[in-house]
Coordinates of C-alpha atoms in Angstrom, one line a residue:
F191 CA 115.2 94.5 86.7
L192 CA 112.3 92.9 85.5
S193 CA 114.5 91.2 82.9
L194 CA 117.0 90.0 84.6
V195 CA 114.9 88.7 87.3
A196 CA 112.7 87.3 83.5
E197 CA 115.9 85.8 82.8
F198 CA 116.9 83.9 86.3
C199 CA 113.0 82.9 86.6
F200 CA 113.2 81.2 82.6
G201 CA 117.2 79.3 83.1
F202 CA 116.1 78.6 86.6
F203 CA 113.1 76.6 84.6
V204 CA 115.6 75.2 82.1
I205 CA 117.7 73.5 84.8
L206 CA 114.7 71.5 86.4
I207 CA 114.6 69.7 82.7
L208 CA 118.2 69.6 82.6
G209 CA 118.5 68.2 86.0
N210 CA 117.3 65.7 88.9
F211 CA 113.5 67.9 88.7
W212 CA 112.8 67.8 85.4
F213 CA 109.2 66.3 86.4
L214 CA 109.1 69.7 88.8
A215 CA 108.8 71.3 85.2
V216 CA 106.2 69.1 83.7
L217 CA 103.9 69.6 86.7
Y218 CA 104.4 73.7 86.5
L219 CA 103.9 73.2 82.3
L220 CA 100.8 71.0 83.3
W221 CA 100.0 74.2 85.3
L222 CA 100.7 77.0 82.9
Y223 CA 98.4 74.8 80.7
L224 CA 95.4 75.6 83.0
D225 CA 96.1 78.6 84.2
W226 CA 96.7 80.5 80.3
G227 CA 93.8 82.8 81.2
T228 CA 94.9 84.6 84.1
P229 CA 96.6 87.3 83.0
C230 CA 93.7 88.5 80.8
A231 CA 91.3 87.9 84.0
G232 CA 92.6 90.2 86.3
G233 CA 95.5 88.5 87.0
R234 CA 96.3 87.4 91.0
R235 CA 97.6 89.5 92.7
S236 CA 99.6 89.7 96.2
Q237 CA 99.1 92.2 99.3
W238 CA 102.4 91.1 100.7
V239 CA 105.1 91.1 97.3
R240 CA 103.6 94.7 96.5
S241 CA 104.7 95.7 100.2
W242 CA 107.7 94.1 100.5
T243 CA 110.7 95.9 101.9
V244 CA 113.4 96.3 98.7
W245 CA 110.1 98.4 96.8
K246 CA 110.7 100.9 99.8
Y247 CA 114.2 101.2 99.0
F248 CA 113.9 100.6 95.2
R249 CA 111.4 103.7 95.1
E250 CA 113.4 106.0 97.5
Y251 CA 117.0 105.3 95.3
F252 CA 115.4 107.6 92.4
P253 CA 113.0 108.6 95.0
I254 CA 109.9 108.1 93.1
H255 CA 107.0 110.0 93.5
L256 CA 103.3 110.3 93.1
I257 CA 101.1 113.4 93.1
K258 CA 98.0 113.9 92.9
T259 CA 96.4 116.3 91.3
S260 CA 92.8 115.6 91.1
E261 CA 90.3 113.3 93.0
L262 CA 89.3 110.2 91.6
N263 CA 85.8 109.1 92.7
P264 CA 86.3 105.2 93.1
N265 CA 82.1 105.1 92.3
H266 CA 84.0 104.9 88.2
N267 CA 86.3 103.4 86.1
Y268 CA 89.4 105.0 85.2
L269 CA 92.1 104.6 82.2
L270 CA 95.3 105.9 83.1
G271 CA 97.3 107.3 80.5
F272 CA 100.9 106.8 81.2
H273 CA 103.7 109.1 79.7
P274 CA 106.0 108.3 78.2
H275 CA 107.6 104.8 78.1
G276 CA 111.2 105.9 79.1
V277 CA 113.9 102.7 79.1
L278 CA 112.7 101.2 82.4
V279 CA 108.9 102.5 82.9
A280 CA 110.4 102.9 86.6
G281 CA 107.1 105.3 87.6
A282 CA 104.9 103.0 86.4
F283 CA 106.1 99.9 88.2
G284 CA 107.1 102.0 91.2
N285 CA 103.9 103.8 91.9
F286 CA 101.6 101.5 90.3
C287 CA 102.7 98.2 91.5
T288 CA 104.4 98.4 94.7
D289 CA 102.6 100.3 97.8
P290 CA 101.4 102.5 100.1
A291 CA 102.1 105.6 97.3
F292 CA 98.6 105.2 95.2
K293 CA 96.1 103.1 97.7
N294 CA 96.8 106.1 99.9
L295 CA 96.8 108.8 97.3
F296 CA 93.7 107.1 95.8
P297 CA 91.5 105.7 98.7
G298 CA 89.4 103.1 96.8
L299 CA 91.1 102.5 93.5
T300 CA 92.8 98.8 92.1
P301 CA 95.6 99.8 89.8
Y302 CA 96.7 97.0 86.9
L303 CA 99.3 96.8 85.0
H304 CA 99.0 96.3 81.2
I305 CA 101.9 95.3 80.4
M306 CA 102.9 92.9 76.7
P307 CA 101.4 89.7 77.2
I308 CA 104.5 88.2 75.9
W309 CA 105.8 88.9 79.5
F310 CA 103.0 86.4 81.3
G311 CA 104.7 83.6 78.5
C312 CA 107.8 83.3 80.7
P313 CA 107.6 80.8 83.4
F314 CA 107.5 81.9 87.7
F315 CA 108.3 84.9 86.2
R316 CA 104.6 84.9 85.3
E317 CA 103.5 84.6 88.8
Y318 CA 106.0 87.4 90.3
I319 CA 104.9 90.0 88.4
M320 CA 100.5 89.2 88.5
S321 CA 100.9 89.0 91.9
A322 CA 102.6 92.8 91.8
G323 CA 99.2 94.0 89.5
M324 CA 100.7 93.6 86.2
V325 CA 97.8 92.3 83.6
S326 CA 97.8 91.5 80.4
A327 CA 98.2 94.6 77.5
S328 CA 95.7 92.8 75.3
K329 CA 91.6 94.2 74.7
E330 CA 90.1 91.4 77.3
S331 CA 91.9 91.8 79.8
V332 CA 91.7 95.8 79.4
S333 CA 88.1 95.0 78.7
Y334 CA 88.0 92.4 82.0
V335 CA 89.1 95.6 84.3
L336 CA 86.8 98.1 83.1
N337 CA 84.1 95.6 83.4
N338 CA 83.8 96.2 87.2
E339 CA 80.3 97.2 87.9
G340 CA 80.8 98.4 91.1
G341 CA 84.0 100.9 90.3
G342 CA 86.6 101.1 91.4
H343 CA 89.2 99.5 89.3
A344 CA 92.2 101.5 86.7
S345 CA 93.7 100.5 84.2
V346 CA 97.0 101.9 84.2
I347 CA 98.2 101.7 80.4
V348 CA 101.8 102.8 78.9
I349 CA 100.4 104.3 75.7
G350 CA 103.8 105.0 74.0
G351 CA 104.3 101.2 73.8
A352 CA 107.6 99.9 72.9
E353 CA 108.7 101.7 69.9
E354 CA 108.7 104.8 72.5
A355 CA 111.3 103.5 74.3
L356 CA 113.5 104.0 71.4
N357 CA 112.6 108.0 72.3
A358 CA 114.5 107.2 75.9
H359 CA 117.0 110.0 75.4
P360 CA 118.0 112.0 77.8
G361 CA 115.7 115.4 78.0
S362 CA 113.1 113.9 74.9
L363 CA 109.8 114.9 75.4
T364 CA 108.6 112.7 72.3
L365 CA 105.5 110.9 72.3
N366 CA 103.8 107.6 70.2
I367 CA 100.3 108.6 70.4
L368 CA 99.1 109.8 67.5
K369 CA 98.3 106.6 65.6
R370 CA 97.3 105.4 69.3
K371 CA 93.5 105.1 69.6
G372 CA 92.6 101.8 70.8
F373 CA 92.8 102.6 74.8
I374 CA 90.2 106.0 73.4
K375 CA 88.1 103.5 72.1
M376 CA 87.7 101.2 74.8
A377 CA 87.2 104.1 77.7
L378 CA 84.2 104.5 75.4
K379 CA 83.1 101.0 75.4
H380 CA 82.9 100.8 79.2
G381 CA 82.6 104.0 79.9
A382 CA 85.9 104.5 81.8
H383 CA 86.8 108.0 82.5
L384 CA 90.3 108.4 81.0
V385 CA 93.0 110.6 83.4
P386 CA 96.5 111.4 82.0
V387 CA 99.3 110.4 83.8
F388 CA 103.1 111.9 82.8
S389 CA 105.8 110.8 85.2
F390 CA 109.0 114.2 84.2
G391 CA 112.4 112.2 84.9
E392 CA 111.3 109.2 83.4
N393 CA 113.6 109.4 80.0
E394 CA 116.7 110.7 82.1
L395 CA 116.9 107.1 83.7
F396 CA 119.5 106.1 80.4
K397 CA 121.8 107.3 78.1
Q398 CA 120.8 106.0 74.8
V399 CA 123.4 104.9 71.9
A400 CA 122.3 108.0 69.3
N401 CA 119.5 106.2 67.0
P402 CA 117.8 108.5 65.2
K403 CA 114.5 107.9 62.5
G404 CA 116.2 107.0 59.0
S405 CA 119.6 106.1 61.1
W406 CA 120.5 101.8 60.3
L407 CA 120.5 101.2 64.1
R408 CA 116.9 102.9 64.2
N409 CA 115.6 101.4 61.2
V410 CA 116.7 97.6 62.8
Q411 CA 115.5 98.1 65.7
E412 CA 112.2 99.1 64.8
K413 CA 112.1 95.9 61.9
L414 CA 113.4 93.5 65.5
Q415 CA 110.6 95.8 67.7
K416 CA 108.0 94.2 65.0
I417 CA 108.7 90.3 64.7
M418 CA 109.7 90.0 69.0
G419 CA 106.7 92.5 69.5
F420 CA 109.2 94.6 71.7
A421 CA 112.5 97.0 71.5
L422 CA 116.1 96.5 71.6
P423 CA 117.3 100.2 73.4
L424 CA 121.1 100.6 73.2
F425 CA 121.1 101.7 75.7
H426 CA 123.9 102.3 79.6
A427 CA 124.4 104.5 82.4
R428 CA 126.3 103.8 86.4
G429 CA 128.1 101.3 87.4
V430 CA 127.8 100.1 92.0
F431 CA 130.7 102.0 92.5
Q432 CA 131.7 104.4 89.8
Y433 CA 129.2 106.8 87.2
S434 CA 131.1 106.1 84.3
F435 CA 129.0 102.9 83.0
G436 CA 126.6 100.3 83.6
L437 CA 123.4 99.3 83.3
I438 CA 122.6 100.5 86.5
P439 CA 119.8 103.6 86.3
Y440 CA 121.2 106.9 87.2
R441 CA 119.8 108.7 90.1
Q442 CA 117.2 111.0 88.9
P443 CA 113.7 112.1 90.4
I444 CA 111.2 111.0 89.2
H445 CA 107.9 112.8 90.1
T446 CA 104.6 110.7 88.0
V447 CA 102.6 113.4 88.2
V448 CA 98.2 112.1 87.5
G449 CA 96.4 114.9 86.1
S450 CA 92.4 114.9 86.2
P451 CA 89.6 113.1 85.1
I452 CA 88.0 113.6 81.3
P453 CA 84.4 111.7 81.9
V454 CA 83.5 109.5 79.1
K455 CA 80.0 109.0 78.9
Q456 CA 79.6 105.4 77.8
N457 CA 79.7 104.5 73.8
L458 CA 79.4 100.6 72.8
N459 CA 79.4 101.7 69.2
P460 CA 81.4 104.5 68.7
T461 CA 82.6 106.1 65.6
T462 CA 85.6 107.4 64.2
E463 CA 84.6 111.1 64.4
E464 CA 84.1 110.5 68.1
I465 CA 86.8 108.5 68.6
D466 CA 88.7 111.5 67.2
Q467 CA 86.8 113.8 69.2
L468 CA 87.6 112.3 72.7
H469 CA 91.0 111.8 71.4
A470 CA 91.8 115.2 70.6
L471 CA 90.6 116.2 73.5
Y472 CA 92.7 113.6 75.6
L473 CA 96.0 115.1 73.9
Q474 CA 94.9 118.8 74.5
K475 CA 94.0 117.6 78.3
L476 CA 97.7 116.2 78.3
K477 CA 99.4 119.3 76.7
T478 CA 97.4 121.6 80.3
L479 CA 99.0 118.4 83.1
F480 CA 103.0 119.4 80.9
E481 CA 102.6 122.8 80.8
E482 CA 101.3 123.2 83.9
H483 CA 103.9 120.9 85.9
K484 CA 107.4 121.4 83.5
S485 CA 108.5 123.8 85.5
N486 CA 108.6 122.4 88.7
Y487 CA 110.4 119.6 88.1
G488 CA 113.2 120.8 86.0
I489 CA 111.5 121.9 82.4
P490 CA 112.7 124.1 80.2
A491 CA 109.6 126.9 79.3
H492 CA 110.7 127.1 75.6
K493 CA 110.2 123.1 76.2
S494 CA 106.5 121.5 75.1
L495 CA 105.7 117.6 74.4
I496 CA 105.9 116.7 71.0
F497 CA 103.2 114.4 69.3
E498 CA 103.8 111.9 66.7

């Protein structure tokens, strides 16, 4: 969905340049230059945009549910690790970029969904995603959110990133997380409590062309991902009036379960051992969260998370 909106915004910008409104494009480029740092400084959210009626229908289509398992004290800042990435990241968008689910369950907390910086270079589209509460996934941006002295801020990071999208097959439980420790270091530096979040059903929305590791397709996808910064999964789902083929996601329920916080004491210069220790604890808590709730959402008892 976001890709389609981005393409529309870029197309509109090209029309301005090629048409009789090129001066508007020039003015916008000037604005873009002056406003370039905003995605790394908390963005520019709009309660009006986050409350659009279309998001109500978006959440009800799947439907998307947010499940609370523990209180999150608004006097603290939090770093929420979202899993898995999936193709669409629908659970993250529906729960953290639209109202009222999150603010009703966690009053006093403001969520910021961190996404790849490349999206903020798209004309007009950047204004929309910032208004929805999305900000850059850069270190500078995460630090800005977690530096709030009064607490009440929640950085939401899709830990597996674009690489994990290539594993987004129905039934897949593989998470790219073993080498991803930057978010642990950020939590330690800012004393932000860590919260594992697992979104059941995220990988069921699309069918992806088989791309096992080592295959020619996977090799090409991984090379393109390194060059462009984002993955290109080959996927399909349903059409408007039929379920055989199309790009509309399947109507599969998504249950995003927010786990209990892991208290983190601020450490401005954490050692490798301290980072590894907290990372191991986070993996343990994430696995426990999954195991405690998997039976509620159709996951067979013999299946468990795979960390790679």
